[in-house]
mmCIF file of C-alpha atoms in Angstrom:
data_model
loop_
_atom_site.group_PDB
_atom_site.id
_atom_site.type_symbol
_atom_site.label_atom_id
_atom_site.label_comp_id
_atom_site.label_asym_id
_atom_site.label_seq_id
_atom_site.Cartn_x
_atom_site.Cartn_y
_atom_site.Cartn_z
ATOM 1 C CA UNK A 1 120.584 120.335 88.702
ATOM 2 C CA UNK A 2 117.486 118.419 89.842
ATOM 3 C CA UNK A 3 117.773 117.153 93.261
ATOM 4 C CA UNK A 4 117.510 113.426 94.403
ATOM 5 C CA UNK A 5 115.245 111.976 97.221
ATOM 6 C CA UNK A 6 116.031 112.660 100.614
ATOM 7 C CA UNK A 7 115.162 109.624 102.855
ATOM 8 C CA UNK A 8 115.945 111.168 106.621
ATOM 9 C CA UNK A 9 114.021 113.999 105.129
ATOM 10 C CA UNK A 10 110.792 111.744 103.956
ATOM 11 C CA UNK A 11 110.919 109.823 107.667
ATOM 12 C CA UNK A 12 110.625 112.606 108.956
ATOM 13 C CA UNK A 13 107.627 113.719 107.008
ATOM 14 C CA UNK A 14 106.010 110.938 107.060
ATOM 15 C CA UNK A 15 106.389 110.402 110.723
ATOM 16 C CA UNK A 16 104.971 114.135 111.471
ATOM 17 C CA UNK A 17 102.167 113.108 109.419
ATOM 18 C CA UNK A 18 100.843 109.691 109.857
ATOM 19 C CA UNK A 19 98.257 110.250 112.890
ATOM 20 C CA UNK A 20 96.305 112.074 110.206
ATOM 21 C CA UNK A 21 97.312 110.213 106.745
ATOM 22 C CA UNK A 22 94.866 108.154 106.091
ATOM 23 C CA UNK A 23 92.214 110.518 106.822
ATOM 24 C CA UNK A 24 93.353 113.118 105.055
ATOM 25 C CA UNK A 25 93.430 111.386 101.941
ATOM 26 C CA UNK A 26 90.368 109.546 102.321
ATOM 27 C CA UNK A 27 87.762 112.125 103.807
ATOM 28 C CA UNK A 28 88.823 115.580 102.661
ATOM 29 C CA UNK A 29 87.500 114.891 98.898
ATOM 30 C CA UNK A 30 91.037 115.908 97.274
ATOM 31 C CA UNK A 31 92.222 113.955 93.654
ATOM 32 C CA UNK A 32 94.180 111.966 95.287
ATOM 33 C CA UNK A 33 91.850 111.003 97.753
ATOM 34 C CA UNK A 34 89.186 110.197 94.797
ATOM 35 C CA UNK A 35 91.361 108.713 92.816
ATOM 36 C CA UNK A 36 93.803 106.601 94.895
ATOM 37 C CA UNK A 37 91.418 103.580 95.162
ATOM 38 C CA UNK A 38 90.356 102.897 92.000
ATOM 39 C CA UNK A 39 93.945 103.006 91.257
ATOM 40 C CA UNK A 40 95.243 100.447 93.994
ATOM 41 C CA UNK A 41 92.747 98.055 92.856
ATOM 42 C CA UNK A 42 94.142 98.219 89.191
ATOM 43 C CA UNK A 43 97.720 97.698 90.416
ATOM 44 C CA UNK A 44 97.053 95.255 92.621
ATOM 45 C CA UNK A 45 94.986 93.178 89.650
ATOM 46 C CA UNK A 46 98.271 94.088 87.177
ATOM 47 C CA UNK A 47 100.234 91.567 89.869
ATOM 48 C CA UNK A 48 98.100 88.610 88.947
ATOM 49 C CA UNK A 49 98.821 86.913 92.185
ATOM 50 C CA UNK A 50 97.695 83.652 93.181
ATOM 51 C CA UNK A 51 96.655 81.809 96.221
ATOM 52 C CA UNK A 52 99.799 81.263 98.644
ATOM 53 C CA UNK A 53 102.407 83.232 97.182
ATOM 54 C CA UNK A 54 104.206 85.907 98.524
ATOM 55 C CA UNK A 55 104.149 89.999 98.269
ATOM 56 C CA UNK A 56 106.177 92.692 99.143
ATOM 57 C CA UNK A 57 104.767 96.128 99.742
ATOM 58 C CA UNK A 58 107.091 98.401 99.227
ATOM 59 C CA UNK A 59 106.499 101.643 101.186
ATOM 60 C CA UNK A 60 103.680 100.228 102.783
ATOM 61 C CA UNK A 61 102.859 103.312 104.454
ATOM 62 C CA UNK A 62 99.486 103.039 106.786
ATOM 63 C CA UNK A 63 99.047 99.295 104.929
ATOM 64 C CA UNK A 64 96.329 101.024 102.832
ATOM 65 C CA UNK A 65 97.137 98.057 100.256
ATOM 66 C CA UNK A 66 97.178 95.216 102.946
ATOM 67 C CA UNK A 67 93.618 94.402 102.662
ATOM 68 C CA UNK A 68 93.538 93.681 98.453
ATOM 69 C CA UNK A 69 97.122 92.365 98.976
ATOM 70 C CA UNK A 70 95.327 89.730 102.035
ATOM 71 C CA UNK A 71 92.794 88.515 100.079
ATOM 72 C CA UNK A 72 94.443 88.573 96.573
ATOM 73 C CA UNK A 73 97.286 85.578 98.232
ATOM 74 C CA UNK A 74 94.977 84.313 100.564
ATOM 75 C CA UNK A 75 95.496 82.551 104.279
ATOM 76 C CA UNK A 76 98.490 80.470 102.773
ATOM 77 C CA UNK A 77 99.852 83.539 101.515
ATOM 78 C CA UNK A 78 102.120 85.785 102.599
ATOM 79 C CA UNK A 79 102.141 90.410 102.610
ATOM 80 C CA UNK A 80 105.176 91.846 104.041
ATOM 81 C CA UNK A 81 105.495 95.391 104.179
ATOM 82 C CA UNK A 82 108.497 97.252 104.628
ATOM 83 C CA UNK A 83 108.565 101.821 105.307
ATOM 84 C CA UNK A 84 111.098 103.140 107.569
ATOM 85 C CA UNK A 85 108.579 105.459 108.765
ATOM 86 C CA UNK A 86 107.657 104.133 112.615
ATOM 87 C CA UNK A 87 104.914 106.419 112.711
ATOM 88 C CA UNK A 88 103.202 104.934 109.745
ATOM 89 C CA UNK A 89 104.187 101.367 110.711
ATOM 90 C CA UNK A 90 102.340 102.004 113.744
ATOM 91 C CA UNK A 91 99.247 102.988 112.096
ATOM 92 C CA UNK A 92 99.645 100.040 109.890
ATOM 93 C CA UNK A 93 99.909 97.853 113.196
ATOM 94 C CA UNK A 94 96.567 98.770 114.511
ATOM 95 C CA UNK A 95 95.289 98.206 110.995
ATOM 96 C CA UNK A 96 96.624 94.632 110.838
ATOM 97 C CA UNK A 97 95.819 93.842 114.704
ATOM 98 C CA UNK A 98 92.148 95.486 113.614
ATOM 99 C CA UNK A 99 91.614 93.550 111.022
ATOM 100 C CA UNK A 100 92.907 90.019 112.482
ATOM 101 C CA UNK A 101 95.592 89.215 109.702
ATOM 102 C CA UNK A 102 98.270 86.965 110.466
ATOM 103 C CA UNK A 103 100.161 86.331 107.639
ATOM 104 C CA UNK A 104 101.245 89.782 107.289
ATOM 105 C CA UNK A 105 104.673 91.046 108.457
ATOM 106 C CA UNK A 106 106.302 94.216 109.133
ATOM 107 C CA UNK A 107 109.580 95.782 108.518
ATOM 108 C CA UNK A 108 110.935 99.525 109.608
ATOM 109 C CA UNK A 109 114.244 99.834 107.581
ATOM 110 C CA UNK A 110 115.176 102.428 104.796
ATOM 111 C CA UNK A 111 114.654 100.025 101.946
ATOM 112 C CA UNK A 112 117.541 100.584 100.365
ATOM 113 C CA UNK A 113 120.015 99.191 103.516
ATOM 114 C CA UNK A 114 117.650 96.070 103.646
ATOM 115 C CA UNK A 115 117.651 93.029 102.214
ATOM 116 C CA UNK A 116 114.212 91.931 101.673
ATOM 117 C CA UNK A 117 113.307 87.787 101.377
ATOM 118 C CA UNK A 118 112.243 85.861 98.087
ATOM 119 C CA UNK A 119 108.854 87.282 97.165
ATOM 120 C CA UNK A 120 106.784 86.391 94.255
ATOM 121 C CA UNK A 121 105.975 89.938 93.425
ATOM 122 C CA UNK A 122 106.538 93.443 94.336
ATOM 123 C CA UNK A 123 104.245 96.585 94.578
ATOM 124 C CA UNK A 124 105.107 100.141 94.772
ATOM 125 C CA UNK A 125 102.171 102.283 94.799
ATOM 126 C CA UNK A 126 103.133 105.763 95.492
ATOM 127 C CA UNK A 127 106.231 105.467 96.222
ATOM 128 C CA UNK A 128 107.995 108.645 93.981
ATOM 129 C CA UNK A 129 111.061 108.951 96.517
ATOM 130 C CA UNK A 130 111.710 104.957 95.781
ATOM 131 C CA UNK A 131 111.012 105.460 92.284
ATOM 132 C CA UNK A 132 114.085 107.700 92.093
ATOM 133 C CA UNK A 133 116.137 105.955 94.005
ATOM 134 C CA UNK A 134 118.169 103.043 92.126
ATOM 135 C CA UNK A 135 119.699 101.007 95.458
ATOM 136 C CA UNK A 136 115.902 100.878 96.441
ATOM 137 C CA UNK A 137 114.990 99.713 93.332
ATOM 138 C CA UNK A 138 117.663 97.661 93.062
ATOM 139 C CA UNK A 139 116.635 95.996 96.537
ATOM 140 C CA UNK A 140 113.278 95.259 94.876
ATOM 141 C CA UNK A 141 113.727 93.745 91.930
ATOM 142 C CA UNK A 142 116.717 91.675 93.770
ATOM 143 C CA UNK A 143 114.109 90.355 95.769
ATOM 144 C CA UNK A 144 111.437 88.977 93.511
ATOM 145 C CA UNK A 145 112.067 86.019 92.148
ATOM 146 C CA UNK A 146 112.645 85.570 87.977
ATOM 147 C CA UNK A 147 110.150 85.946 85.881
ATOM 148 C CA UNK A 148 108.050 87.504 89.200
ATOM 149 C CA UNK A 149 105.981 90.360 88.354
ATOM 150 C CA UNK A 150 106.676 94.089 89.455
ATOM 151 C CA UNK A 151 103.895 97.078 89.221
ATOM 152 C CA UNK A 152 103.559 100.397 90.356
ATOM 153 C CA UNK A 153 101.141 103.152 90.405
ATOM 154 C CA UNK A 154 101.125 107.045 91.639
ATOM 155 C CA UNK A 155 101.289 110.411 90.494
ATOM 156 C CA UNK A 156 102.594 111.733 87.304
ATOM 157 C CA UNK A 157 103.198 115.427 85.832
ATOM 158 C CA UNK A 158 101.418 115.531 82.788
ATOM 159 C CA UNK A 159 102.363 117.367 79.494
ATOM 160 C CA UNK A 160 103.163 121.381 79.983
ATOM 161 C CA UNK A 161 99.940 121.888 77.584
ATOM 162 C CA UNK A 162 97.900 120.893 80.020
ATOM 163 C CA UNK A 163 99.602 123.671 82.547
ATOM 164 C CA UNK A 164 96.721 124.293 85.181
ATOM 165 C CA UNK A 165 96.548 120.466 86.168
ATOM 166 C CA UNK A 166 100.188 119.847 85.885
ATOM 167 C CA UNK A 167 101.095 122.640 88.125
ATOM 168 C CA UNK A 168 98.508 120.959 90.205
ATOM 169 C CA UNK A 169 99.756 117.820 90.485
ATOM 170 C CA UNK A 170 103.011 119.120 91.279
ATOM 171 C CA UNK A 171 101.472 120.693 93.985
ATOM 172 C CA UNK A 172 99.779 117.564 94.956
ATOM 173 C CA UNK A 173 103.613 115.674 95.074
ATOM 174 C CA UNK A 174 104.963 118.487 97.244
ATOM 175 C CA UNK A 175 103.508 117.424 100.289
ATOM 176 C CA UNK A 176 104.197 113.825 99.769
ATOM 177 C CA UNK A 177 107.912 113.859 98.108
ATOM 178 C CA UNK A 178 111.237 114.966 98.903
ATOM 179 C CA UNK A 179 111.749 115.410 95.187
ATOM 180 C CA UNK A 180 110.040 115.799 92.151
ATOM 181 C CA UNK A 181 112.902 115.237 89.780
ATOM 182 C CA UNK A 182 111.818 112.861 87.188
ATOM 183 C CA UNK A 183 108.040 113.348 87.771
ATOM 184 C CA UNK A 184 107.004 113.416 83.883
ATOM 185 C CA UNK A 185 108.251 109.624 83.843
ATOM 186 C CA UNK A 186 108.201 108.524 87.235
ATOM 187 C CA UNK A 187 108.356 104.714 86.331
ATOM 188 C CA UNK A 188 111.421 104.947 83.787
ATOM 189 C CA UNK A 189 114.201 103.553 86.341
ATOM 190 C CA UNK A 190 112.159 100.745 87.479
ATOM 191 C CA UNK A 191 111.308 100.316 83.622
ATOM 192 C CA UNK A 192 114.956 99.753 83.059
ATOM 193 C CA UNK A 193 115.320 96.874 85.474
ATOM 194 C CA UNK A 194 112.397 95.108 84.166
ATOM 195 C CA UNK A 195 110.856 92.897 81.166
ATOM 196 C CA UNK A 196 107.443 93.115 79.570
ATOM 197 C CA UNK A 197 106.903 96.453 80.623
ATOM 198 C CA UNK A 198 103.526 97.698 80.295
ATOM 199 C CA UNK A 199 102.360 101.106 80.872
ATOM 200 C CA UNK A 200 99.044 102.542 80.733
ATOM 201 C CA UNK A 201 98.465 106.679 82.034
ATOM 202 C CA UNK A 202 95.206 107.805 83.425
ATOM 203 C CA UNK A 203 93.026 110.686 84.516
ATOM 204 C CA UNK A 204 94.553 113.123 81.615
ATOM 205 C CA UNK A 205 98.081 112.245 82.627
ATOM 206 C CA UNK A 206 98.384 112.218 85.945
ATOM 207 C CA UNK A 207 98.011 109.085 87.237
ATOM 208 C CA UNK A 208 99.871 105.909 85.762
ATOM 209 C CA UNK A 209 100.478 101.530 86.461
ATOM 210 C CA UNK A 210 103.422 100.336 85.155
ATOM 211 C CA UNK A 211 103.685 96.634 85.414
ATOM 212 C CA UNK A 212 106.408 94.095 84.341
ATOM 213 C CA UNK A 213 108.625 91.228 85.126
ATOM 214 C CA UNK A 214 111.696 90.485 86.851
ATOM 215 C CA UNK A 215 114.123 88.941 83.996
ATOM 216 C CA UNK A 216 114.681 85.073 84.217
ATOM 217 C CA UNK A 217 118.184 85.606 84.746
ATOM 218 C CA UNK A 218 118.337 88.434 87.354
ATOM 219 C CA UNK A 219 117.193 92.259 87.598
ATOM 220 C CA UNK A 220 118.650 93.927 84.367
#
């Protein structure tokens, strides 16, 4: 039977890691590295955000997004991050002291034992272990308000007839996941909670942006 995510697991990971995250996926010319940018920008445009509303990154990792997320809500706005990696949150620190941002906030907690605030919309941009966990997801959608827009974006095995770059991409997860059950539809969980789902795949497969909203009347 496929196995589920393993949070302690993925702190831990994460935590070993994050010294050297951002430049290993930025400088050492791998897909992901190549790819992830182009990709963030395209999520971040699927949440149509406006001037002075409020964002939650979800994962926020090394705040990679912060700086599309800043100037897509502007001064009035509002980016708050939550990981429950402290290593990465401390990254992201210097990145937000660095950069001079004060409307973003920080939380450490396992997503899925917080309670986020009202947000206007969420992101989850490589975020498999959330994707496959349904009281994280739950947590998300909770928070945004109705009719707020959700998207997210990451890795995806493509088809089995296109074997050599599926079996890399599942290499590519490996290092990054504590699971790769439901990896050929990493988005369908979140899909379930949402309405006006849109879905669009990229790069042969491999990459994908989901994007929808949170039902008027609550998460589904």
């Amino acid at each position: 039977m496929p196995s589920g995510p393993d949070p302690a697991a993925s702190r831990r990971r994460y935590d070993s890691m994050a010294a050297r995250y951002d430049r290993h996926l930025g400088l050492q010319g791998s897909r992901l590295g190549r790819y992830q940018e182009g990709l963030r920008k395209r999520a971040v445009e699927a949440l149509a955000l406006e001037p002075g509303q409020a964002v939650l990154d979800v994962g926020c990792g090394t705040g990679a997004s912060f700086a599309r997320l800043v100037a897509a809500v502007g001064p009035d706005g509002r980016v708050l991050g939550v990981d429950h990696s402290q290593g990465m949150l401390a990254v992201a620190r210097r990145r937000i002291s660095d950069a001079g941002w004060t409307n973003v906030e920080l939380v450490e907690t396992p997503l899925e034992e917080s309670a986020p605030p009202p947000v206007d919309a969420a992101l989850l941009f490589f975020t498999h272990d959330l994707m496959r966990n349904p009281d994280a997801l739950d947590r998300v959608t909770g928070a945004v308000r109705p009719s707020g827009r959700v998207v997210a974006a990451g890795l995806r095995r493509p088809s089995w007839w296109l074997l050599p770059l599926a079996a890399a991409t599942t290499l590519a997860v490996r290092r990054y996941t504590t699971t790769r059950e439901g990896l050929g539809r990493p988005w369908d969980l979140l899909e379930q909670r949402l309405e006006e789902v849109r879905s669009e795949l990229l790069l042969l497969g491999t990459l994908y942006v989901l994007a929808g909203r949170r039902p008027p009347d609550g998460p589904r």
